[in-house]
Amino acid sequence: MSTPDFEATYDELVSESLEAEFTPSLADALQEDEPVTQQFKRNLLVATTEAIESRTRFIQALETEHESVRTVQKAVIDIEDMLQELPACTLGCLQFERFVDIWETYEEAVERCDQRSEQRQHHIAERQTIDEHANVGAHALNAYLYSDLKTQFPALHALAKTRYRIEQCRGEATGPASHALDGNCDSGVGASLN
């Protein structure tokens, strides 16, 4: 089998590629000028079919990963947008009812973060059983896809950072009424004290 440009194109030896795709004996037989038997044809057909099925499962794993990451991304963006819309005021400068509404909004955001984190972790764990025949382990795909990043679990990392930001914002809401004098309050208790 002549493949003069393969190594230059793919930066890999033909023999290594064939061995990774098929068995070493099939790889050797493909590279040598041996007569092609019916048994060899059957073995090659079986190995080729398995390789195609493995690639199909890998593509499905990538598509599922893409959709999972997009779902997390949308949730994080929605939560960040919601946090931007909330007033930067404390209990001291808001009417109690308004403060409770804001607090409940923070709580809903925490619950949404926790729910997405749980779904993401379940997705990663589930990949172990679904993808065991796709030559991709649960954590191996993350290592393969995200090795250039600071974390191999960027979606979970983004959710954790978002949850931390929610907790910071919520903590500021229970702190002293530092914004009351800046005029950055709803018309509440703090505004009526001025």
C-alpha atoms as a PDB file:
ATOM      1  CA  MET A   1       0.000   0.000   0.000  1.00  0.00           C
ATOM      2  CA  SER A   2       1.659   3.202  -1.175  1.00  0.00           C
ATOM      3  CA  THR A   3       1.026   6.328   0.868  1.00  0.00           C
ATOM      4  CA  PRO A   4       3.843   8.762   0.070  1.00  0.00           C
ATOM      5  CA  ASP A   5       2.214  11.893   1.518  1.00  0.00           C
ATOM      6  CA  PHE A   6       0.594  10.381   4.606  1.00  0.00           C
ATOM      7  CA  GLU A   7       3.376  11.113   7.099  1.00  0.00           C
ATOM      8  CA  ALA A   8       3.841  14.698   5.920  1.00  0.00           C
ATOM      9  CA  THR A   9       0.111  15.354   5.920  1.00  0.00           C
ATOM     10  CA  TYR A  10      -0.794  13.738   9.249  1.00  0.00           C
ATOM     11  CA  ASP A  11       2.544  13.888  11.104  1.00  0.00           C
ATOM     12  CA  GLU A  12       2.196  10.181  11.882  1.00  0.00           C
ATOM     13  CA  LEU A  13       3.608   6.986  10.426  1.00  0.00           C
ATOM     14  CA  VAL A  14       1.210   4.890   8.364  1.00  0.00           C
ATOM     15  CA  SER A  15       2.079   1.839  10.466  1.00  0.00           C
ATOM     16  CA  GLU A  16       1.212   3.671  13.711  1.00  0.00           C
ATOM     17  CA  SER A  17      -2.071   4.903  12.289  1.00  0.00           C
ATOM     18  CA  LEU A  18      -3.093   1.463  11.039  1.00  0.00           C
ATOM     19  CA  GLU A  19      -2.154  -0.194  14.335  1.00  0.00           C
ATOM     20  CA  ALA A  20      -4.180   2.367  16.267  1.00  0.00           C
ATOM     21  CA  GLU A  21      -7.148   1.872  13.947  1.00  0.00           C
ATOM     22  CA  PHE A  22      -6.955  -1.907  13.525  1.00  0.00           C
ATOM     23  CA  THR A  23      -4.968  -4.777  15.030  1.00  0.00           C
ATOM     24  CA  PRO A  24      -1.187  -5.046  14.551  1.00  0.00           C
ATOM     25  CA  SER A  25      -1.630  -8.139  12.350  1.00  0.00           C
ATOM     26  CA  LEU A  26      -4.081  -6.331  10.056  1.00  0.00           C
ATOM     27  CA  ALA A  27      -1.791  -3.307   9.956  1.00  0.00           C
ATOM     28  CA  ASP A  28       1.167  -5.485   8.935  1.00  0.00           C
ATOM     29  CA  ALA A  29      -0.870  -7.322   6.298  1.00  0.00           C
ATOM     30  CA  LEU A  30      -2.052  -4.040   4.770  1.00  0.00           C
ATOM     31  CA  GLN A  31       1.511  -2.776   4.422  1.00  0.00           C
ATOM     32  CA  GLU A  32       3.018  -5.945   2.964  1.00  0.00           C
ATOM     33  CA  ASP A  33       2.504  -7.429  -0.467  1.00  0.00           C
ATOM     34  CA  GLU A  34       0.781 -10.558   0.777  1.00  0.00           C
ATOM     35  CA  PRO A  35      -2.079 -12.145  -1.156  1.00  0.00           C
ATOM     36  CA  VAL A  36      -5.498 -10.979  -0.014  1.00  0.00           C
ATOM     37  CA  THR A  37      -7.570 -13.910   1.254  1.00  0.00           C
ATOM     38  CA  GLN A  38     -11.262 -14.150   2.043  1.00  0.00           C
ATOM     39  CA  GLN A  39     -10.415 -14.409   5.758  1.00  0.00           C
ATOM     40  CA  PHE A  40      -8.328 -11.236   5.550  1.00  0.00           C
ATOM     41  CA  LYS A  41     -11.173  -9.414   3.772  1.00  0.00           C
ATOM     42  CA  ARG A  42     -13.639 -10.498   6.494  1.00  0.00           C
ATOM     43  CA  ASN A  43     -11.263  -9.434   9.270  1.00  0.00           C
ATOM     44  CA  LEU A  44     -10.663  -6.094   7.575  1.00  0.00           C
ATOM     45  CA  LEU A  45     -14.402  -5.544   7.086  1.00  0.00           C
ATOM     46  CA  VAL A  46     -15.103  -6.309  10.764  1.00  0.00           C
ATOM     47  CA  ALA A  47     -12.264  -4.033  11.925  1.00  0.00           C
ATOM     48  CA  THR A  48     -13.375  -1.244   9.583  1.00  0.00           C
ATOM     49  CA  THR A  49     -16.972  -1.497  10.793  1.00  0.00           C
ATOM     50  CA  GLU A  50     -15.799  -1.347  14.421  1.00  0.00           C
ATOM     51  CA  ALA A  51     -13.642   1.701  13.645  1.00  0.00           C
ATOM     52  CA  ILE A  52     -16.582   3.466  11.992  1.00  0.00           C
ATOM     53  CA  GLU A  53     -18.857   2.677  14.941  1.00  0.00           C
ATOM     54  CA  SER A  54     -16.197   3.885  17.379  1.00  0.00           C
ATOM     55  CA  ARG A  55     -15.839   7.154  15.476  1.00  0.00           C
ATOM     56  CA  THR A  56     -19.607   7.569  15.365  1.00  0.00           C
ATOM     57  CA  ARG A  57     -19.804   7.119  19.145  1.00  0.00           C
ATOM     58  CA  PHE A  58     -16.950   9.588  19.588  1.00  0.00           C
ATOM     59  CA  ILE A  59     -18.738  12.169  17.434  1.00  0.00           C
ATOM     60  CA  GLN A  60     -21.899  11.632  19.484  1.00  0.00           C
ATOM     61  CA  ALA A  61     -19.877  12.117  22.676  1.00  0.00           C
ATOM     62  CA  LEU A  62     -18.467  15.381  21.284  1.00  0.00           C
ATOM     63  CA  GLU A  63     -21.910  16.616  20.246  1.00  0.00           C
ATOM     64  CA  THR A  64     -23.357  15.762  23.662  1.00  0.00           C
ATOM     65  CA  GLU A  65     -20.433  17.518  25.360  1.00  0.00           C
ATOM     66  CA  HIS A  66     -20.957  20.571  23.166  1.00  0.00           C
ATOM     67  CA  GLU A  67     -24.654  20.736  24.044  1.00  0.00           C
ATOM     68  CA  SER A  68     -23.929  20.287  27.760  1.00  0.00           C
ATOM     69  CA  VAL A  69     -21.360  23.091  27.746  1.00  0.00           C
ATOM     70  CA  ARG A  70     -23.740  25.366  25.802  1.00  0.00           C
ATOM     71  CA  THR A  71     -26.469  24.732  28.384  1.00  0.00           C
ATOM     72  CA  VAL A  72     -24.093  25.703  31.195  1.00  0.00           C
ATOM     73  CA  GLN A  73     -22.887  28.748  29.260  1.00  0.00           C
ATOM     74  CA  LYS A  74     -26.454  29.957  28.756  1.00  0.00           C
ATOM     75  CA  ALA A  75     -27.249  29.474  32.452  1.00  0.00           C
ATOM     76  CA  VAL A  76     -24.122  31.382  33.525  1.00  0.00           C
ATOM     77  CA  ILE A  77     -24.858  34.262  31.133  1.00  0.00           C
ATOM     78  CA  ASP A  78     -28.485  34.435  32.285  1.00  0.00           C
ATOM     79  CA  ILE A  79     -27.451  34.472  35.944  1.00  0.00           C
ATOM     80  CA  GLU A  80     -24.759  37.111  35.347  1.00  0.00           C
ATOM     81  CA  ASP A  81     -27.291  39.280  33.495  1.00  0.00           C
ATOM     82  CA  MET A  82     -29.742  38.890  36.371  1.00  0.00           C
ATOM     83  CA  LEU A  83     -27.058  39.853  38.909  1.00  0.00           C
ATOM     84  CA  GLN A  84     -26.293  42.998  36.904  1.00  0.00           C
ATOM     85  CA  GLU A  85     -29.941  44.044  37.076  1.00  0.00           C
ATOM     86  CA  LEU A  86     -30.257  43.722  40.853  1.00  0.00           C
ATOM     87  CA  PRO A  87     -29.714  46.920  42.838  1.00  0.00           C
ATOM     88  CA  ALA A  88     -26.492  47.216  44.800  1.00  0.00           C
ATOM     89  CA  CYS A  89     -28.275  47.990  48.035  1.00  0.00           C
ATOM     90  CA  THR A  90     -28.541  46.468  51.453  1.00  0.00           C
ATOM     91  CA  LEU A  91     -31.283  45.754  53.915  1.00  0.00           C
ATOM     92  CA  GLY A  92     -30.594  49.161  55.421  1.00  0.00           C
ATOM     93  CA  CYS A  93     -31.569  51.027  52.251  1.00  0.00           C
ATOM     94  CA  LEU A  94     -34.397  48.872  50.912  1.00  0.00           C
ATOM     95  CA  GLN A  95     -37.894  48.304  52.078  1.00  0.00           C
ATOM     96  CA  PHE A  96     -38.116  44.898  53.686  1.00  0.00           C
ATOM     97  CA  GLU A  97     -40.400  43.455  50.995  1.00  0.00           C
ATOM     98  CA  ARG A  98     -38.032  44.569  48.229  1.00  0.00           C
ATOM     99  CA  PHE A  99     -35.071  43.131  50.118  1.00  0.00           C
ATOM    100  CA  VAL A 100     -36.887  39.778  50.461  1.00  0.00           C
ATOM    101  CA  ASP A 101     -37.648  39.782  46.727  1.00  0.00           C
ATOM    102  CA  ILE A 102     -33.985  40.386  45.927  1.00  0.00           C
ATOM    103  CA  TRP A 103     -32.878  37.754  48.431  1.00  0.00           C
ATOM    104  CA  GLU A 104     -35.237  35.227  46.835  1.00  0.00           C
ATOM    105  CA  THR A 105     -33.823  36.090  43.423  1.00  0.00           C
ATOM    106  CA  TYR A 106     -30.325  35.357  44.737  1.00  0.00           C
ATOM    107  CA  GLU A 107     -31.608  32.096  46.207  1.00  0.00           C
ATOM    108  CA  GLU A 108     -33.137  31.095  42.863  1.00  0.00           C
ATOM    109  CA  ALA A 109     -29.810  31.834  41.176  1.00  0.00           C
ATOM    110  CA  VAL A 110     -27.965  29.659  43.714  1.00  0.00           C
ATOM    111  CA  GLU A 111     -30.448  26.848  43.123  1.00  0.00           C
ATOM    112  CA  ARG A 112     -30.048  27.187  39.366  1.00  0.00           C
ATOM    113  CA  CYS A 113     -26.255  27.040  39.684  1.00  0.00           C
ATOM    114  CA  ASP A 114     -26.458  24.007  41.938  1.00  0.00           C
ATOM    115  CA  GLN A 115     -28.909  22.287  39.594  1.00  0.00           C
ATOM    116  CA  ARG A 116     -26.709  22.906  36.538  1.00  0.00           C
ATOM    117  CA  SER A 117     -23.627  21.726  38.459  1.00  0.00           C
ATOM    118  CA  GLU A 118     -25.395  18.537  39.434  1.00  0.00           C
ATOM    119  CA  GLN A 119     -26.574  17.978  35.852  1.00  0.00           C
ATOM    120  CA  ARG A 120     -23.066  18.581  34.534  1.00  0.00           C
ATOM    121  CA  GLN A 121     -21.503  16.175  37.027  1.00  0.00           C
ATOM    122  CA  HIS A 122     -24.128  13.580  36.135  1.00  0.00           C
ATOM    123  CA  HIS A 123     -23.360  14.123  32.441  1.00  0.00           C
ATOM    124  CA  ILE A 124     -19.643  13.519  33.032  1.00  0.00           C
ATOM    125  CA  ALA A 125     -20.267  10.426  35.161  1.00  0.00           C
ATOM    126  CA  GLU A 126     -22.803   9.075  32.669  1.00  0.00           C
ATOM    127  CA  ARG A 127     -20.257   9.378  29.883  1.00  0.00           C
ATOM    128  CA  GLN A 128     -18.215   6.648  31.554  1.00  0.00           C
ATOM    129  CA  THR A 129     -20.858   4.002  30.891  1.00  0.00           C
ATOM    130  CA  ILE A 130     -22.075   5.322  27.544  1.00  0.00           C
ATOM    131  CA  ASP A 131     -18.664   5.943  26.002  1.00  0.00           C
ATOM    132  CA  GLU A 132     -16.728   2.947  27.271  1.00  0.00           C
ATOM    133  CA  HIS A 133     -16.720   1.522  23.733  1.00  0.00           C
ATOM    134  CA  ALA A 134     -15.814   4.838  22.117  1.00  0.00           C
ATOM    135  CA  ASN A 135     -12.310   4.692  23.595  1.00  0.00           C
ATOM    136  CA  VAL A 136     -13.147   7.728  25.726  1.00  0.00           C
ATOM    137  CA  GLY A 137     -13.396   7.605  29.499  1.00  0.00           C
ATOM    138  CA  ALA A 138     -15.454  10.022  31.552  1.00  0.00           C
ATOM    139  CA  HIS A 139     -12.489  12.190  32.458  1.00  0.00           C
ATOM    140  CA  ALA A 140     -10.348  11.348  29.429  1.00  0.00           C
ATOM    141  CA  LEU A 141     -12.566  13.386  27.121  1.00  0.00           C
ATOM    142  CA  ASN A 142     -12.251  16.407  29.399  1.00  0.00           C
ATOM    143  CA  ALA A 143      -8.483  15.939  29.529  1.00  0.00           C
ATOM    144  CA  TYR A 144      -8.368  15.658  25.736  1.00  0.00           C
ATOM    145  CA  LEU A 145     -10.611  18.657  25.049  1.00  0.00           C
ATOM    146  CA  TYR A 146      -9.536  21.019  27.805  1.00  0.00           C
ATOM    147  CA  SER A 147      -5.863  20.215  28.445  1.00  0.00           C
ATOM    148  CA  ASP A 148      -4.831  23.714  27.311  1.00  0.00           C
ATOM    149  CA  LEU A 149      -7.070  25.374  29.918  1.00  0.00           C
ATOM    150  CA  LYS A 150      -6.420  25.969  33.607  1.00  0.00           C
ATOM    151  CA  THR A 151      -9.019  23.329  34.476  1.00  0.00           C
ATOM    152  CA  GLN A 152     -10.181  20.153  32.791  1.00  0.00           C
ATOM    153  CA  PHE A 153     -13.719  20.945  33.908  1.00  0.00           C
ATOM    154  CA  PRO A 154     -14.331  24.497  32.621  1.00  0.00           C
ATOM    155  CA  ALA A 155     -18.139  24.302  32.759  1.00  0.00           C
ATOM    156  CA  LEU A 156     -18.100  23.248  36.415  1.00  0.00           C
ATOM    157  CA  HIS A 157     -15.459  25.897  37.100  1.00  0.00           C
ATOM    158  CA  ALA A 158     -17.654  28.594  35.521  1.00  0.00           C
ATOM    159  CA  LEU A 159     -20.634  27.466  37.598  1.00  0.00           C
ATOM    160  CA  ALA A 160     -18.558  27.493  40.791  1.00  0.00           C
ATOM    161  CA  LYS A 161     -17.284  31.009  40.026  1.00  0.00           C
ATOM    162  CA  THR A 162     -20.826  32.180  39.302  1.00  0.00           C
ATOM    163  CA  ARG A 163     -22.111  30.657  42.522  1.00  0.00           C
ATOM    164  CA  TYR A 164     -19.291  32.370  44.436  1.00  0.00           C
ATOM    165  CA  ARG A 165     -20.235  35.681  42.802  1.00  0.00           C
ATOM    166  CA  ILE A 166     -23.876  35.170  43.835  1.00  0.00           C
ATOM    167  CA  GLU A 167     -22.768  34.515  47.408  1.00  0.00           C
ATOM    168  CA  GLN A 168     -20.618  37.659  47.335  1.00  0.00           C
ATOM    169  CA  CYS A 169     -23.516  39.762  46.058  1.00  0.00           C
ATOM    170  CA  ARG A 170     -25.869  38.234  48.574  1.00  0.00           C
ATOM    171  CA  GLY A 171     -23.334  38.823  51.353  1.00  0.00           C
ATOM    172  CA  GLU A 172     -23.074  42.468  50.352  1.00  0.00           C
ATOM    173  CA  ALA A 173     -26.841  42.716  50.585  1.00  0.00           C
ATOM    174  CA  THR A 174     -26.740  41.796  54.267  1.00  0.00           C
ATOM    175  CA  GLY A 175     -23.816  44.095  55.039  1.00  0.00           C
ATOM    176  CA  PRO A 176     -23.966  47.721  56.216  1.00  0.00           C
ATOM    177  CA  ALA A 177     -25.916  50.231  54.147  1.00  0.00           C
ATOM    178  CA  SER A 178     -22.849  51.697  52.439  1.00  0.00           C
ATOM    179  CA  HIS A 179     -24.782  52.713  49.324  1.00  0.00           C
ATOM    180  CA  ALA A 180     -27.457  54.612  51.236  1.00  0.00           C
ATOM    181  CA  LEU A 181     -25.611  57.911  51.029  1.00  0.00           C
ATOM    182  CA  ASP A 182     -24.692  57.461  47.368  1.00  0.00           C
ATOM    183  CA  GLY A 183     -28.298  57.726  46.240  1.00  0.00           C
ATOM    184  CA  ASN A 184     -28.030  54.186  44.850  1.00  0.00           C
ATOM    185  CA  CYS A 185     -31.072  52.857  46.686  1.00  0.00           C
ATOM    186  CA  ASP A 186     -34.663  52.173  45.932  1.00  0.00           C
ATOM    187  CA  SER A 187     -37.074  54.511  47.657  1.00  0.00           C
ATOM    188  CA  GLY A 188     -36.980  52.590  50.877  1.00  0.00           C
ATOM    189  CA  VAL A 189     -36.074  52.983  54.518  1.00  0.00           C
ATOM    190  CA  GLY A 190     -32.587  54.339  53.772  1.00  0.00           C
ATOM    191  CA  ALA A 191     -33.898  56.988  51.395  1.00  0.00           C
ATOM    192  CA  SER A 192     -36.412  58.236  53.902  1.00  0.00           C
ATOM    193  CA  LEU A 193     -33.675  58.672  56.526  1.00  0.00           C
ATOM    194  CA  ASN A 194     -31.831  61.311  54.467  1.00  0.00           C
END
